[in-house]
mmCIF file of C-alpha atoms and ligand atoms in Angstrom:
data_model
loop_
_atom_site.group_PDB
_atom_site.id
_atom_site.type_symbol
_atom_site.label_atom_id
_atom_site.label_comp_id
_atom_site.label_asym_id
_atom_site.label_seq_id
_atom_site.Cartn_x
_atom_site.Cartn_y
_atom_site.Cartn_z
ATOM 1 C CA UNK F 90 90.345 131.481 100.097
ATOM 2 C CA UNK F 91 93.109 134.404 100.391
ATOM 3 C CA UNK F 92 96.663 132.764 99.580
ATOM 4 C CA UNK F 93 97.077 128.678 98.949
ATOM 5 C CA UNK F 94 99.894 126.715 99.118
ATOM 6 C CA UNK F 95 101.329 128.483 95.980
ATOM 7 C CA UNK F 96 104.099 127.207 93.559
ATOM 8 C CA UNK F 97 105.843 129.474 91.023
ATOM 9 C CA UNK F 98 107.625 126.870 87.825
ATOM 10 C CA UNK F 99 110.584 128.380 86.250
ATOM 11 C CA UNK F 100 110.670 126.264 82.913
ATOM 12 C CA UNK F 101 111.900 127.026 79.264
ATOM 13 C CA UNK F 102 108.761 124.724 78.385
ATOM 14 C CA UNK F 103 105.732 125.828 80.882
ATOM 15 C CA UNK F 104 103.812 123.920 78.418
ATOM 16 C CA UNK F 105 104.930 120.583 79.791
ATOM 17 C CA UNK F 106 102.660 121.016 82.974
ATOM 18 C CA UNK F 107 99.638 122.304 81.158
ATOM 19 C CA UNK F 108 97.911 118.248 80.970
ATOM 20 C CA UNK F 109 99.795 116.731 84.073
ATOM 21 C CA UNK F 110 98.261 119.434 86.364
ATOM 22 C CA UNK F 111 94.448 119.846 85.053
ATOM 23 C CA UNK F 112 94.062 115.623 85.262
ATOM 24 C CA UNK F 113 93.169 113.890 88.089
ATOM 25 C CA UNK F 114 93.460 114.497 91.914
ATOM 26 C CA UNK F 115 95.873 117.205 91.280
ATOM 27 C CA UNK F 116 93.254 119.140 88.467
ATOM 28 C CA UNK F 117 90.568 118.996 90.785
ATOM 29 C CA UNK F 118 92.169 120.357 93.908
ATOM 30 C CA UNK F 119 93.801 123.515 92.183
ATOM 31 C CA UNK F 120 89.953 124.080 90.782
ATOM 32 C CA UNK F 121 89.013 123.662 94.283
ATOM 33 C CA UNK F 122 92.036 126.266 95.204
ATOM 34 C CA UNK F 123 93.426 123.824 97.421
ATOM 35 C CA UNK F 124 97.244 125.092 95.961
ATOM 36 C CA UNK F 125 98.097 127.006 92.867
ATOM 37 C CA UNK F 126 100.604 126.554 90.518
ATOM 38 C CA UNK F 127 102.284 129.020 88.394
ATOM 39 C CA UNK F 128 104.551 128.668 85.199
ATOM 40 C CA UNK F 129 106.950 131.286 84.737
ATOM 41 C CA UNK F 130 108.492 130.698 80.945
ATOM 42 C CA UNK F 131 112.530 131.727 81.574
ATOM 43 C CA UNK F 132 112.348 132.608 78.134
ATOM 44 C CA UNK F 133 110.303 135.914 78.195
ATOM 45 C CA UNK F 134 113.165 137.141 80.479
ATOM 46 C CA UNK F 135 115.588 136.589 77.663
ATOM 47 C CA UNK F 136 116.336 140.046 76.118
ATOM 48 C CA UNK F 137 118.334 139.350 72.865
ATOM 49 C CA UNK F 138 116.265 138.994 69.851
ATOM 50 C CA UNK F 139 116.516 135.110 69.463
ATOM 51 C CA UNK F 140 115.333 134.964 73.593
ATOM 52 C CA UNK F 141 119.008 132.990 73.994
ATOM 53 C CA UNK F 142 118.477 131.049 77.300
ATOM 54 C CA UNK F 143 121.692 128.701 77.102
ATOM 55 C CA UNK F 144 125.126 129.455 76.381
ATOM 56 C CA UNK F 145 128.741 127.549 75.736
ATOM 57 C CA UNK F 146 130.321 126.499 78.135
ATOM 58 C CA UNK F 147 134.065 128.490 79.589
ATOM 59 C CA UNK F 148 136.363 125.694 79.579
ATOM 60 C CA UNK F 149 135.228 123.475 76.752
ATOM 61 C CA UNK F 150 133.234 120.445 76.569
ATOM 62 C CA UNK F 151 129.929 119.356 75.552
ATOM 63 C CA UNK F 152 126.717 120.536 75.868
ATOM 64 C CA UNK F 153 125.503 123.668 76.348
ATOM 65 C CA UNK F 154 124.628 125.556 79.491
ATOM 66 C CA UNK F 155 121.632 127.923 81.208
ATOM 67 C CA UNK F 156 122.812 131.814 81.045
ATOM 68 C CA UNK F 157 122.806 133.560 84.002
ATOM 69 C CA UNK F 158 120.742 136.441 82.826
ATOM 70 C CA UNK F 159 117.224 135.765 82.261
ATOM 71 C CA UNK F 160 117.279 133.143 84.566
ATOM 72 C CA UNK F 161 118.268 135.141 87.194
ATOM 73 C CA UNK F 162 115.422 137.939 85.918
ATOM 74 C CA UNK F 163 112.692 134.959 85.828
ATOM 75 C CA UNK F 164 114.068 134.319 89.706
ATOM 76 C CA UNK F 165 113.700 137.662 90.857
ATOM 77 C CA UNK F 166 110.685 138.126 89.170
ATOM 78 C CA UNK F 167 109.223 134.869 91.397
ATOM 79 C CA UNK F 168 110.622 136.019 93.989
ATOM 80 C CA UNK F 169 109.069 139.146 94.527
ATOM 81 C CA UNK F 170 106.349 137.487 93.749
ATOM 82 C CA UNK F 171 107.168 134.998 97.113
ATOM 83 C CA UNK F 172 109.507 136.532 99.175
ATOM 84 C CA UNK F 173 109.269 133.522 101.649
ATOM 85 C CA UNK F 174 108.993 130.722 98.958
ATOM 86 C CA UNK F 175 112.070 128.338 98.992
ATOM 87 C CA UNK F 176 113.716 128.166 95.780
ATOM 88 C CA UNK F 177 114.812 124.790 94.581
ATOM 89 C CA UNK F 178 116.503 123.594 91.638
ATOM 90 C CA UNK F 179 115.907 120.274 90.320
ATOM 91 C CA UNK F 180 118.961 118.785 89.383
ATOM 92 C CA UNK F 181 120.784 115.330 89.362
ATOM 93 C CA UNK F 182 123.198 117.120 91.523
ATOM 94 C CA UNK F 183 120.932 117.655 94.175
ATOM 95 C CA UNK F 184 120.018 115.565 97.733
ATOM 96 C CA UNK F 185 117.666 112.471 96.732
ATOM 97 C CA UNK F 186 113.676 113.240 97.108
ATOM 98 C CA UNK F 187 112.188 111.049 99.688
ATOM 99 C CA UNK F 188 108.882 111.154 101.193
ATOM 100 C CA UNK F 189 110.472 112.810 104.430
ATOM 101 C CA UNK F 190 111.320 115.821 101.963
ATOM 102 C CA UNK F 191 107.960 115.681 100.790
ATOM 103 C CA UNK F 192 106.382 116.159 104.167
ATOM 104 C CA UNK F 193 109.087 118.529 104.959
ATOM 105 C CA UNK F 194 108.442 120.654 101.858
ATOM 106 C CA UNK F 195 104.524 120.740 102.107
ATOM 107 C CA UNK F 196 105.118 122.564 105.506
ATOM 108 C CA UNK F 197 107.034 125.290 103.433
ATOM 109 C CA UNK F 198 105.601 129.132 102.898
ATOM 110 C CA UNK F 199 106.038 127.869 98.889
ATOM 111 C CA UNK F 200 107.937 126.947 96.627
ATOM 112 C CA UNK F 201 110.129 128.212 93.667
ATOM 113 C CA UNK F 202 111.158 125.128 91.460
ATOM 114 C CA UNK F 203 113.515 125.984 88.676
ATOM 115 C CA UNK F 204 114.085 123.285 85.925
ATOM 116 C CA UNK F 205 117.445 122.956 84.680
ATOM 117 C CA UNK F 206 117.890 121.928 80.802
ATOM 118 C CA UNK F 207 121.282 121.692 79.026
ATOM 119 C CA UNK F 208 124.210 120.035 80.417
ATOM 120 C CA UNK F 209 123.091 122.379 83.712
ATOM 121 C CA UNK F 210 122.882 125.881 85.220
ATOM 122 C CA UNK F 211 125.915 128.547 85.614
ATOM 123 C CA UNK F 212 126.935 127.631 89.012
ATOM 124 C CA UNK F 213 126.742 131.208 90.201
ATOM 125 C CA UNK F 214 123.090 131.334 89.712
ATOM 126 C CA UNK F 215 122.881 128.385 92.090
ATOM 127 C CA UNK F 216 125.521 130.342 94.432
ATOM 128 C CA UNK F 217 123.058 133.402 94.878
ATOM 129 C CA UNK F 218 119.516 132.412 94.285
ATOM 130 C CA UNK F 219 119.172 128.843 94.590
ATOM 131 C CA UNK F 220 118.488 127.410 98.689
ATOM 132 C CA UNK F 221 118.380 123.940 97.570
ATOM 133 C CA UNK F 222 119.096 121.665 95.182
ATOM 134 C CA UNK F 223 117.578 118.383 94.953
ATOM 135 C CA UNK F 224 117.652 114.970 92.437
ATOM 136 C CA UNK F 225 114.311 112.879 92.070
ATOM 137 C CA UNK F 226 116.704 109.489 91.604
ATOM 138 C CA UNK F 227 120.018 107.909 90.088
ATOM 139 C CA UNK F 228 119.324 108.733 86.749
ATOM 140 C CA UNK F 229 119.542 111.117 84.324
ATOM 141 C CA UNK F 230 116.588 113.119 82.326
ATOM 142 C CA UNK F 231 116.641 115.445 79.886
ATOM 143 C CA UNK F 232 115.747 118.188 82.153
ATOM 144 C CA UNK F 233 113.911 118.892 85.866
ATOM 145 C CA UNK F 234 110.302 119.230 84.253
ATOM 146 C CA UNK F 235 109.521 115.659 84.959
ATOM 147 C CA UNK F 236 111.368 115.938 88.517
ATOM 148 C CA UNK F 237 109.110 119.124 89.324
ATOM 149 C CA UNK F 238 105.910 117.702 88.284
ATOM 150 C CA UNK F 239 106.816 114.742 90.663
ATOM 151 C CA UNK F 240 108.123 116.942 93.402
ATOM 152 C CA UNK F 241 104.221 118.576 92.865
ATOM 153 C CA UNK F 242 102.311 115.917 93.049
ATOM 154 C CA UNK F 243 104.248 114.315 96.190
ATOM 155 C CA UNK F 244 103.995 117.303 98.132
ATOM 156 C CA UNK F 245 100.992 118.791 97.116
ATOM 157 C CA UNK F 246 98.808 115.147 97.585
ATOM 158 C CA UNK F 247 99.952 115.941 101.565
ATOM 159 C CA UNK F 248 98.140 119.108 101.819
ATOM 160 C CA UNK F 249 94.977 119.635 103.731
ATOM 161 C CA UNK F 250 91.562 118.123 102.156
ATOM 162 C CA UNK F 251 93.447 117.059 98.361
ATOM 163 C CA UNK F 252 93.109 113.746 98.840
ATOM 164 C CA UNK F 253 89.506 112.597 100.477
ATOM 165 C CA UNK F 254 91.447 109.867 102.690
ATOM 166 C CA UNK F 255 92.892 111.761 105.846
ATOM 167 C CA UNK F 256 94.111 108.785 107.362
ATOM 168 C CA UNK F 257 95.729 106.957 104.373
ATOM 169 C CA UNK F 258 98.206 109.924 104.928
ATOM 170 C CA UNK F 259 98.230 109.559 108.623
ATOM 171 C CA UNK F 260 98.748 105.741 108.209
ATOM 172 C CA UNK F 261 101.961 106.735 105.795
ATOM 173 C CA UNK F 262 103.416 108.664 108.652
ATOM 174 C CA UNK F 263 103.351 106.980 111.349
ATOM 175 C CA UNK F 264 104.176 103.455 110.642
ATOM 176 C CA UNK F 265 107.530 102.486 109.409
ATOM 177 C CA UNK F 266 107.886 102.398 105.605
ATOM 178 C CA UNK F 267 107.344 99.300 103.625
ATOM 179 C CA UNK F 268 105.748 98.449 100.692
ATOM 180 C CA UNK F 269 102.057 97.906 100.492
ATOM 181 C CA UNK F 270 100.127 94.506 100.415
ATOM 182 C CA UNK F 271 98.329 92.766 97.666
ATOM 183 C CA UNK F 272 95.080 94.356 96.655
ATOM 184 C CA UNK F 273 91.807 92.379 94.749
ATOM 185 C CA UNK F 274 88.684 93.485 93.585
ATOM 186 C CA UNK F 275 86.259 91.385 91.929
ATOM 187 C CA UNK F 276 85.394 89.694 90.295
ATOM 188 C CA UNK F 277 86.391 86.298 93.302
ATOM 189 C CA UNK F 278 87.701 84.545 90.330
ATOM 190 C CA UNK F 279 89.156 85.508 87.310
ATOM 191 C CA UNK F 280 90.442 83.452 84.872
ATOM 192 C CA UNK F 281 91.488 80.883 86.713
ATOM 193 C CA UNK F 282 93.205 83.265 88.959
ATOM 194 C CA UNK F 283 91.078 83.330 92.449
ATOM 195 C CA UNK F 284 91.205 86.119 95.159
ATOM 196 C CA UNK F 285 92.995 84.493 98.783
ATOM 197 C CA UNK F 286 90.662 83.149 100.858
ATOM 198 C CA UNK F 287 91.647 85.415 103.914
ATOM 199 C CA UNK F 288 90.273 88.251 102.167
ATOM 200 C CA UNK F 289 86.370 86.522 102.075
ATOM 201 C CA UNK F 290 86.743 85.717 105.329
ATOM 202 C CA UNK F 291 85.463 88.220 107.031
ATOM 203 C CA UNK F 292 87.094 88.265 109.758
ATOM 204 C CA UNK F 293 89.427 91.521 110.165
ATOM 205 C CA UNK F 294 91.728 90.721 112.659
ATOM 206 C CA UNK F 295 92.950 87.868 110.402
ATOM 207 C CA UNK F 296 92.813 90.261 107.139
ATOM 208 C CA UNK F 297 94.794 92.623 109.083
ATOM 209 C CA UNK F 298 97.372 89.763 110.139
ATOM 210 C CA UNK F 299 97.459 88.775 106.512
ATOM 211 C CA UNK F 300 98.101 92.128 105.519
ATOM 212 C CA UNK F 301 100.843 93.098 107.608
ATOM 213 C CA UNK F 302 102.799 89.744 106.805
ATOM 214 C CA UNK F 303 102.293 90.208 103.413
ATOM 215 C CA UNK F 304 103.721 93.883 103.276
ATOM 216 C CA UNK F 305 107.103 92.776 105.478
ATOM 217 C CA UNK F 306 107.385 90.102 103.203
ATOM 218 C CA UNK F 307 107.639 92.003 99.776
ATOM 219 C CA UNK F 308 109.712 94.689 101.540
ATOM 220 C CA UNK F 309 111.990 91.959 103.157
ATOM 221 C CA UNK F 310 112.177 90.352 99.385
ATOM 222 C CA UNK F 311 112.038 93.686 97.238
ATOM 223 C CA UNK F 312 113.304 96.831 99.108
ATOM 224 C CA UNK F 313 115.229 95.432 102.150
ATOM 225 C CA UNK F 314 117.143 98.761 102.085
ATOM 226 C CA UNK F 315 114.058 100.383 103.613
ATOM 227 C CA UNK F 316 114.228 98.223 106.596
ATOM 228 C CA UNK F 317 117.944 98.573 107.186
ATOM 229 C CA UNK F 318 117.826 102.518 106.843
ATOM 230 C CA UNK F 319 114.454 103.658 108.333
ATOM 231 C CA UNK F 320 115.035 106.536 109.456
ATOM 232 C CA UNK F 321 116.580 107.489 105.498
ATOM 233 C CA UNK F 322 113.447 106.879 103.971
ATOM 234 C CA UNK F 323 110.561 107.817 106.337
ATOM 235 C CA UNK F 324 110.179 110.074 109.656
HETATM 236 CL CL1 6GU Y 123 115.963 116.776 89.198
HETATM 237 N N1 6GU Y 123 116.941 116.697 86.752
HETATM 238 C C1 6GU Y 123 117.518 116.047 85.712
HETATM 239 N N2 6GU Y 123 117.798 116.731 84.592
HETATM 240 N N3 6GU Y 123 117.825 114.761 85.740
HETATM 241 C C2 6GU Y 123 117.543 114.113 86.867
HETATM 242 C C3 6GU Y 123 116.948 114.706 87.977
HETATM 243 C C4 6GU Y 123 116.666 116.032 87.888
HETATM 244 N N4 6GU Y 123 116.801 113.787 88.956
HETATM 245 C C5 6GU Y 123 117.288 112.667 88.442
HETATM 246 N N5 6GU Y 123 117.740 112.846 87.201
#
């Protein structure tokens, strides 16, 4: 295959993705060379003896924050690299990640993903080499690694032939979000706990009846924001 869906990691700890992307679905398909990804440590750009990658802040305050220097090298290094990748930063800063975004994002040339640690990044570097910024949720983590490795798996899972199931992706787009139904397996009963009957039935047009009521249901009860706003969550 000549050039896969390709994404370049800027990290301070390329370590962190070494397990999360050999395991699973993900391992298999970059064997396959379904998409690559790429760690690039920020700290081999650093060019002071103790590779200094953070900095105090002007003003005051607490916390310390990412130097423009070397991770403005370990940019343009990726980006010659990918002239046409987008380069996001993962920050809590940033627009929320939703699966729209996803889709959106696995359509891209490639991506750039630059983890932020410290109290954040030198605002310039965002000014001149960032294109987007994005948040994986109302919280707050002690840096993007865990954001990019979810960003990764969202988008990359969309991609043609990683997951076996073309239409479980095809089902996700074009109905309207909601949470799924209850799944069994057997054994029919297990202690004391029994599968519903629906589901032995045989009869699909009532599974599928049973199914759908069972999804609006938990979304009405669970997540009625995704009914309200629709269009927020999905398209
Ligand atoms: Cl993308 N980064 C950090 N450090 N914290 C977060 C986040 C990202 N998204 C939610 N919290």
């Amino acid at each position: 295959m000549s050039s896969p869906y390709t994404i370049q990691v800027l990290s301070i700890f390329t370590e962190y993705f070494e397990s999360p992307l050999a395991t699973s679905i993900t391992g298999k398909a970059i064997e396959k060379g379904l998409f690559a990804v790429e760690p690039v440590d920020i700290r081999a750009f650093a060019t002071d003896k103790h590779k200094t990658t953070d900095d105090v802040p002007f003003g005051g305050g607490a916390g310390m924050v990412m130097k423009p220097e070397p991770l403005v090298a370990a940019l343009e290094f990726a980006h010659a690299r990918q002239p046409d990748a987008l380069r996001i930063l993962l920050t809590p800063q940033g627009e929320p990640f939703h699966q729209a975004l996803a889709r959106e994002l696995s359509q891209a040339p490639g991506l750039i993903l630059v983890c932020g640690r410290y109290e954040g990044v030198d605002e310039r570097v965002i000014d001149g080499w960032i294109d987007r910024e994005i948040s994986i949720g109302d919280y707050v983590l002690t840096g993007g690694e865990p954001a990019a490795l979810i960003l990764i798996d969202a988008i990359t899972r969309l991609l043609p032939g990683v997951l076996g199931n073309v239409c479980s992706i095809d089902e996700e787009s074009f109905s309207k979000p909601s949470l799924e139904y209850p799944h069994y397996t057997r054994p029919r009963e297990f202690r004391g706990r029994s599968v519903p009957d629906v589901l032995l039935s045989g009869n699909h047009k009532l599974i599928a009846d049973w199914r759908r009521a069972q999804s609006e249901k938990r979304t009405r009860e669970r997540r009625p924001d995704l009914l309200d706003n629709h269009r927020d969550s999905n398209d």
